[in-house]
mmCIF file of C-alpha atoms in Angstrom:
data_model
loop_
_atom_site.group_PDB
_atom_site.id
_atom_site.type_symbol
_atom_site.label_atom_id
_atom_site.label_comp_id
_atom_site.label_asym_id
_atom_site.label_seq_id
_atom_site.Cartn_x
_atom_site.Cartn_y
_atom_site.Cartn_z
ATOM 1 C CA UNK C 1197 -43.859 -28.269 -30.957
ATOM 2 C CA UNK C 1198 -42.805 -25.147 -32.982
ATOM 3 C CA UNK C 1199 -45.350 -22.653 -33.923
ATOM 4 C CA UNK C 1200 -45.247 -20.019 -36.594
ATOM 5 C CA UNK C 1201 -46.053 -16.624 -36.424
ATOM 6 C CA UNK C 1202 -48.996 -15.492 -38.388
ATOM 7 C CA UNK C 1203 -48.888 -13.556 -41.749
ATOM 8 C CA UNK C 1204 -50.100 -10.635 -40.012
ATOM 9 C CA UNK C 1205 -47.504 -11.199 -37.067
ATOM 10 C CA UNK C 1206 -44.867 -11.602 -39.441
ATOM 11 C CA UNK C 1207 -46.187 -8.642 -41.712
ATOM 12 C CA UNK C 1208 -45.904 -6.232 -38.479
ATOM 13 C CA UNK C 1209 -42.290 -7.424 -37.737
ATOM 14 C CA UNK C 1210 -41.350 -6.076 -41.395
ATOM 15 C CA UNK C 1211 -42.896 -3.116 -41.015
ATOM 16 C CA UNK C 1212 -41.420 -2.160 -37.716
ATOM 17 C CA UNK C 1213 -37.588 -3.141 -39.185
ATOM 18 C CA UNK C 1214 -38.433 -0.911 -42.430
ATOM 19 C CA UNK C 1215 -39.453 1.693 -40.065
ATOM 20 C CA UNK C 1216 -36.534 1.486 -38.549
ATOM 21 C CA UNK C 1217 -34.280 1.281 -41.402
ATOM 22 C CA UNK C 1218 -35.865 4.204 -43.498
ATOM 23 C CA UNK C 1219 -36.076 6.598 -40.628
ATOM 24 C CA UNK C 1220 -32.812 5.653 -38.697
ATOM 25 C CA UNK C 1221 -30.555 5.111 -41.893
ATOM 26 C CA UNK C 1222 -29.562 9.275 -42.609
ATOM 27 C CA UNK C 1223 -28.766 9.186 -39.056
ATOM 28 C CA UNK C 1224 -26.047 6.434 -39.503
ATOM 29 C CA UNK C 1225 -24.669 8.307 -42.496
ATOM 30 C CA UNK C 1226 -21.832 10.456 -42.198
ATOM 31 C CA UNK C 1227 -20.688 13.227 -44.847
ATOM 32 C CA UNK C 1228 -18.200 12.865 -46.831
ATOM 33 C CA UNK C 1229 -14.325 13.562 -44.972
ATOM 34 C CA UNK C 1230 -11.429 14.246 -46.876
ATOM 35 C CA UNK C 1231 -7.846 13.942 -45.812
ATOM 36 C CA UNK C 1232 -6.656 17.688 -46.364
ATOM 37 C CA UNK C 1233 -8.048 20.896 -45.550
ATOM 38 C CA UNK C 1234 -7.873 23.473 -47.414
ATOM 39 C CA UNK C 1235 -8.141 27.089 -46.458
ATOM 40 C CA UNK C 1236 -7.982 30.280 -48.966
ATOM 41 C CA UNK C 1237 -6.993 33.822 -47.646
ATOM 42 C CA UNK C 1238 -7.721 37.149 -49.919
ATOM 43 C CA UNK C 1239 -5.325 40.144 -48.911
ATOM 44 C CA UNK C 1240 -5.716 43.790 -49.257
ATOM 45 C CA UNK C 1241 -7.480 44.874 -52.314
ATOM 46 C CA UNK C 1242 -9.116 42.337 -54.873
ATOM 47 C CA UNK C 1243 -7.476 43.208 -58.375
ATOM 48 C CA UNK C 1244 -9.339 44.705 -61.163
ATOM 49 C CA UNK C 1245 -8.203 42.261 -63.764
ATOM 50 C CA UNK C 1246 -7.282 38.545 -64.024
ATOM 51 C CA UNK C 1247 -3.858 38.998 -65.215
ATOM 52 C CA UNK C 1248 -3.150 40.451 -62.152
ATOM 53 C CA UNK C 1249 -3.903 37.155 -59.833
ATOM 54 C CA UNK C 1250 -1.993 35.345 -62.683
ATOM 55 C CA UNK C 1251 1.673 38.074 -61.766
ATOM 56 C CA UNK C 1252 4.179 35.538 -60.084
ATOM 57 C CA UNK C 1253 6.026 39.010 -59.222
ATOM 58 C CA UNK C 1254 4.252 39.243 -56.210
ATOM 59 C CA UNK C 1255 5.184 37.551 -53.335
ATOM 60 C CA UNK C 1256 2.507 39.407 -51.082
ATOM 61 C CA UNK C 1257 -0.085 39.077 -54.200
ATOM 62 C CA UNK C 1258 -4.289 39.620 -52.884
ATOM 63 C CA UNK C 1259 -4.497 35.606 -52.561
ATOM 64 C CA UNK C 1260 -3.078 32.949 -50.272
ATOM 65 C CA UNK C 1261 -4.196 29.422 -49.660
ATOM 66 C CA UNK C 1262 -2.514 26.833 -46.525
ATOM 67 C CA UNK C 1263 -3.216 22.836 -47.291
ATOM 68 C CA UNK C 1264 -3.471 20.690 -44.077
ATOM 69 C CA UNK C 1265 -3.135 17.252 -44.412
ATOM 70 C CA UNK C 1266 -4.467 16.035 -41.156
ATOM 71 C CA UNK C 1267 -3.385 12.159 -41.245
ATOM 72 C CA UNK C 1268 0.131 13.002 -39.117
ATOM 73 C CA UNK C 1269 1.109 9.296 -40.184
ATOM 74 C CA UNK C 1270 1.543 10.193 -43.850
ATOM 75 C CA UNK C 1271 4.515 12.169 -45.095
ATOM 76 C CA UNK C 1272 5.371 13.525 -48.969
ATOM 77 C CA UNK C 1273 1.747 13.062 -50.139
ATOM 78 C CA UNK C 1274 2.077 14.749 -53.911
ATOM 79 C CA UNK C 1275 -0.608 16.792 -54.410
ATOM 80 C CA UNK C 1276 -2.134 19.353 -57.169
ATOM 81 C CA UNK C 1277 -4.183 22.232 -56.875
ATOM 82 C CA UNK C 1278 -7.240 22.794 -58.960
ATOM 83 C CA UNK C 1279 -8.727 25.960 -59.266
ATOM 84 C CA UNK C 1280 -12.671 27.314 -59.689
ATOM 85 C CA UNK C 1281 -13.251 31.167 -60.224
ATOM 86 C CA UNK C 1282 -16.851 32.525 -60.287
ATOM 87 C CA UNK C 1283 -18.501 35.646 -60.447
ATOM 88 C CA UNK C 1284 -19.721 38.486 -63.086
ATOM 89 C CA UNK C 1285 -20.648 36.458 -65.680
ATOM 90 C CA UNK C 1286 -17.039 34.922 -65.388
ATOM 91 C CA UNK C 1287 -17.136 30.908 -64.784
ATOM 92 C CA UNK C 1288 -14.022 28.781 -65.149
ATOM 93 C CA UNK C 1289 -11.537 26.809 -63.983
ATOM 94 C CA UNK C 1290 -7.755 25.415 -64.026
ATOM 95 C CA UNK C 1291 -7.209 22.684 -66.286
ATOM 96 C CA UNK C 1292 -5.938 19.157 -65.071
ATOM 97 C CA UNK C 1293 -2.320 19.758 -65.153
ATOM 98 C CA UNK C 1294 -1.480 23.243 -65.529
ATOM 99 C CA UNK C 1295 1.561 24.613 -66.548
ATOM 100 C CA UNK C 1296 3.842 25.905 -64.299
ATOM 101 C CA UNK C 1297 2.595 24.576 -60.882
ATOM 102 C CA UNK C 1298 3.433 22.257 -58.313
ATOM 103 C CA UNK C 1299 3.213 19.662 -57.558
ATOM 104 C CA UNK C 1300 3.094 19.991 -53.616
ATOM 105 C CA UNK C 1301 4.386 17.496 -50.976
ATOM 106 C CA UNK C 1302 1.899 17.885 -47.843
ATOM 107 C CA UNK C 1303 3.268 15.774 -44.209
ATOM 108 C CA UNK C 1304 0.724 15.230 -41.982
ATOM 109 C CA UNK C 1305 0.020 17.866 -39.727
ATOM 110 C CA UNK C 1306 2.551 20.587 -41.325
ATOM 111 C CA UNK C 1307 0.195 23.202 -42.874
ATOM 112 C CA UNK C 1308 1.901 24.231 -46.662
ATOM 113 C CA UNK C 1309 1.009 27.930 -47.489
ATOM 114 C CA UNK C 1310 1.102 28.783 -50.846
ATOM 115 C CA UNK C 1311 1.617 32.885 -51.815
ATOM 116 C CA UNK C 1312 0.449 34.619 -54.599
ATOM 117 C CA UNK C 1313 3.382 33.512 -56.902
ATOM 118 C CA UNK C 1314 2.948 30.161 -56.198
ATOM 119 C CA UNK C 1315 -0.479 30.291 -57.212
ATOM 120 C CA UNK C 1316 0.064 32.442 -59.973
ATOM 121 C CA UNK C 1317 0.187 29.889 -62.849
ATOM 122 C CA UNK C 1318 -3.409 28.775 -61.793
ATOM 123 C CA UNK C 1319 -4.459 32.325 -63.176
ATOM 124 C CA UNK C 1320 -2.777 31.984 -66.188
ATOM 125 C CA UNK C 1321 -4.648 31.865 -69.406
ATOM 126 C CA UNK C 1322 -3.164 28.787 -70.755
ATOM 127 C CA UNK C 1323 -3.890 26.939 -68.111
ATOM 128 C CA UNK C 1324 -7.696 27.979 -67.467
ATOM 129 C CA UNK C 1325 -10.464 26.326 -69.282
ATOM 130 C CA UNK C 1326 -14.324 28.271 -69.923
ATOM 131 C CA UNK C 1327 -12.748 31.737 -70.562
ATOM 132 C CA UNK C 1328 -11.915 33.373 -74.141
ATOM 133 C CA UNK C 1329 -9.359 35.885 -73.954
ATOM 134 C CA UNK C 1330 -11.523 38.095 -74.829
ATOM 135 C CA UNK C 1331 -12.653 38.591 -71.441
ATOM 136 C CA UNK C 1332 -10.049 37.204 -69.631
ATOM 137 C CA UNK C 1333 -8.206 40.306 -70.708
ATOM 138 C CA UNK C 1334 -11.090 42.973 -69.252
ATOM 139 C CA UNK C 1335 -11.584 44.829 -66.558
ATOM 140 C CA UNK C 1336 -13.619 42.493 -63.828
ATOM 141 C CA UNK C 1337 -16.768 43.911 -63.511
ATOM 142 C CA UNK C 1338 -18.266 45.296 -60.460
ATOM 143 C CA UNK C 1339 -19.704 42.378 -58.055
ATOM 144 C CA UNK C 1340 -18.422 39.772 -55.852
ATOM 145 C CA UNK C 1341 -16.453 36.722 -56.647
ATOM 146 C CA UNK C 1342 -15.546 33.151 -56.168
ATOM 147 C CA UNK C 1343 -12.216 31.851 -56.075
ATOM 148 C CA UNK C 1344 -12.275 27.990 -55.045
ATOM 149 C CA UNK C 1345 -9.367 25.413 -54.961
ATOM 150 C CA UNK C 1346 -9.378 21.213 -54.182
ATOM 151 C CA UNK C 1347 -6.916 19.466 -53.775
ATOM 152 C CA UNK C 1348 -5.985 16.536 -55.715
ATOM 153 C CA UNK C 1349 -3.848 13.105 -55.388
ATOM 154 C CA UNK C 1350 -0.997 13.220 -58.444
ATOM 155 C CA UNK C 1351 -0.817 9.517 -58.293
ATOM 156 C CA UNK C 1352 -4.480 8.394 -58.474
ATOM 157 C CA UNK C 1353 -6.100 11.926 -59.449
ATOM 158 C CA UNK C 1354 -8.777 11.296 -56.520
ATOM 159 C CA UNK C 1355 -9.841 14.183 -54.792
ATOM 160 C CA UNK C 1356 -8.632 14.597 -51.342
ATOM 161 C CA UNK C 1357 -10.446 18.055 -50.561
ATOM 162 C CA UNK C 1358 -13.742 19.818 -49.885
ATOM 163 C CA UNK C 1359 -13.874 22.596 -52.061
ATOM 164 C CA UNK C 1360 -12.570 25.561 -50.387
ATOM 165 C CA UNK C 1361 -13.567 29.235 -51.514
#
């Protein structure tokens, strides 16, 4: 003959599992991993004005950013660039498909640095959103500053980066 538990049996058993579940479950989570790593390098000096991170002249410009795709089975992945700049009262960002730029072609395992020129079009004013001229063309003002880039698929426009500043 089979017997059943009792509500209050039965009632403990739930508990325990929610217990477990609640209080095990962040454990069993991990954060978020993305494919390519991205890494961003100021040199020398940090310019006085926008216009001057936005100079494709210079080769050995104050910025430099190396993209790591770390799956070594995948080769030619196309990627774009997206950039964030923050600071002084200044907020903004690249738009989707600038003019100008890339794309990129990462292989796994092959780090791809870009110089100053290369990520000169990302400065430009056409292709930034959330600034007016107007103070894209002053002097920056005293402070410190943000300047953030992800990296994005050109085929399916998902994001393949943790933003890197």
């Amino acid at each position: 003959m089979k017997t059943i538990p009792s509500p209050s049996i039965q009632s403990k058993k739930n508990s325990i599992l929610l217990f477990f579940v609640v209080f095990t479950y962040p454990f069993l989570c991990n954060a978020q991993s993305f494919p390519v790593h991205v890494t961003v390098q100021t040199l020398g000096a940090s310019p006085s004005q926008l216009s001057t991170f936005a100079d494709a002249s210079q080769n050995n410009g104050p910025l430099r950013v190396t993209l790591a795709l770390n799956d070594l089975n995948i080769t030619g992945r196309e990627v774009q660039l997206r950039l964030f700049f923050q600071g002084g009262g200044i907020n903004f960002q690249s738009t989707t498909n600038p003019v100008g730029t890339g794309p990129f072609f990462l292989d796994g395992g092959i780090p791809l640095t870009l110089n100053a020129a290369e990520l000169a079009p990302y400065f430009q004013l056409a292709n930034v959103t959330g600034v007016s001229p107007t103070v894209y063309g002053r002097t920056l003002p005293e402070g410190s500053y943000r300047i953030c880039f992800e990296v994005f698929d050109v085929l399916t426009g998902k994001r393949l980066s943790a933003r890197s500043c």
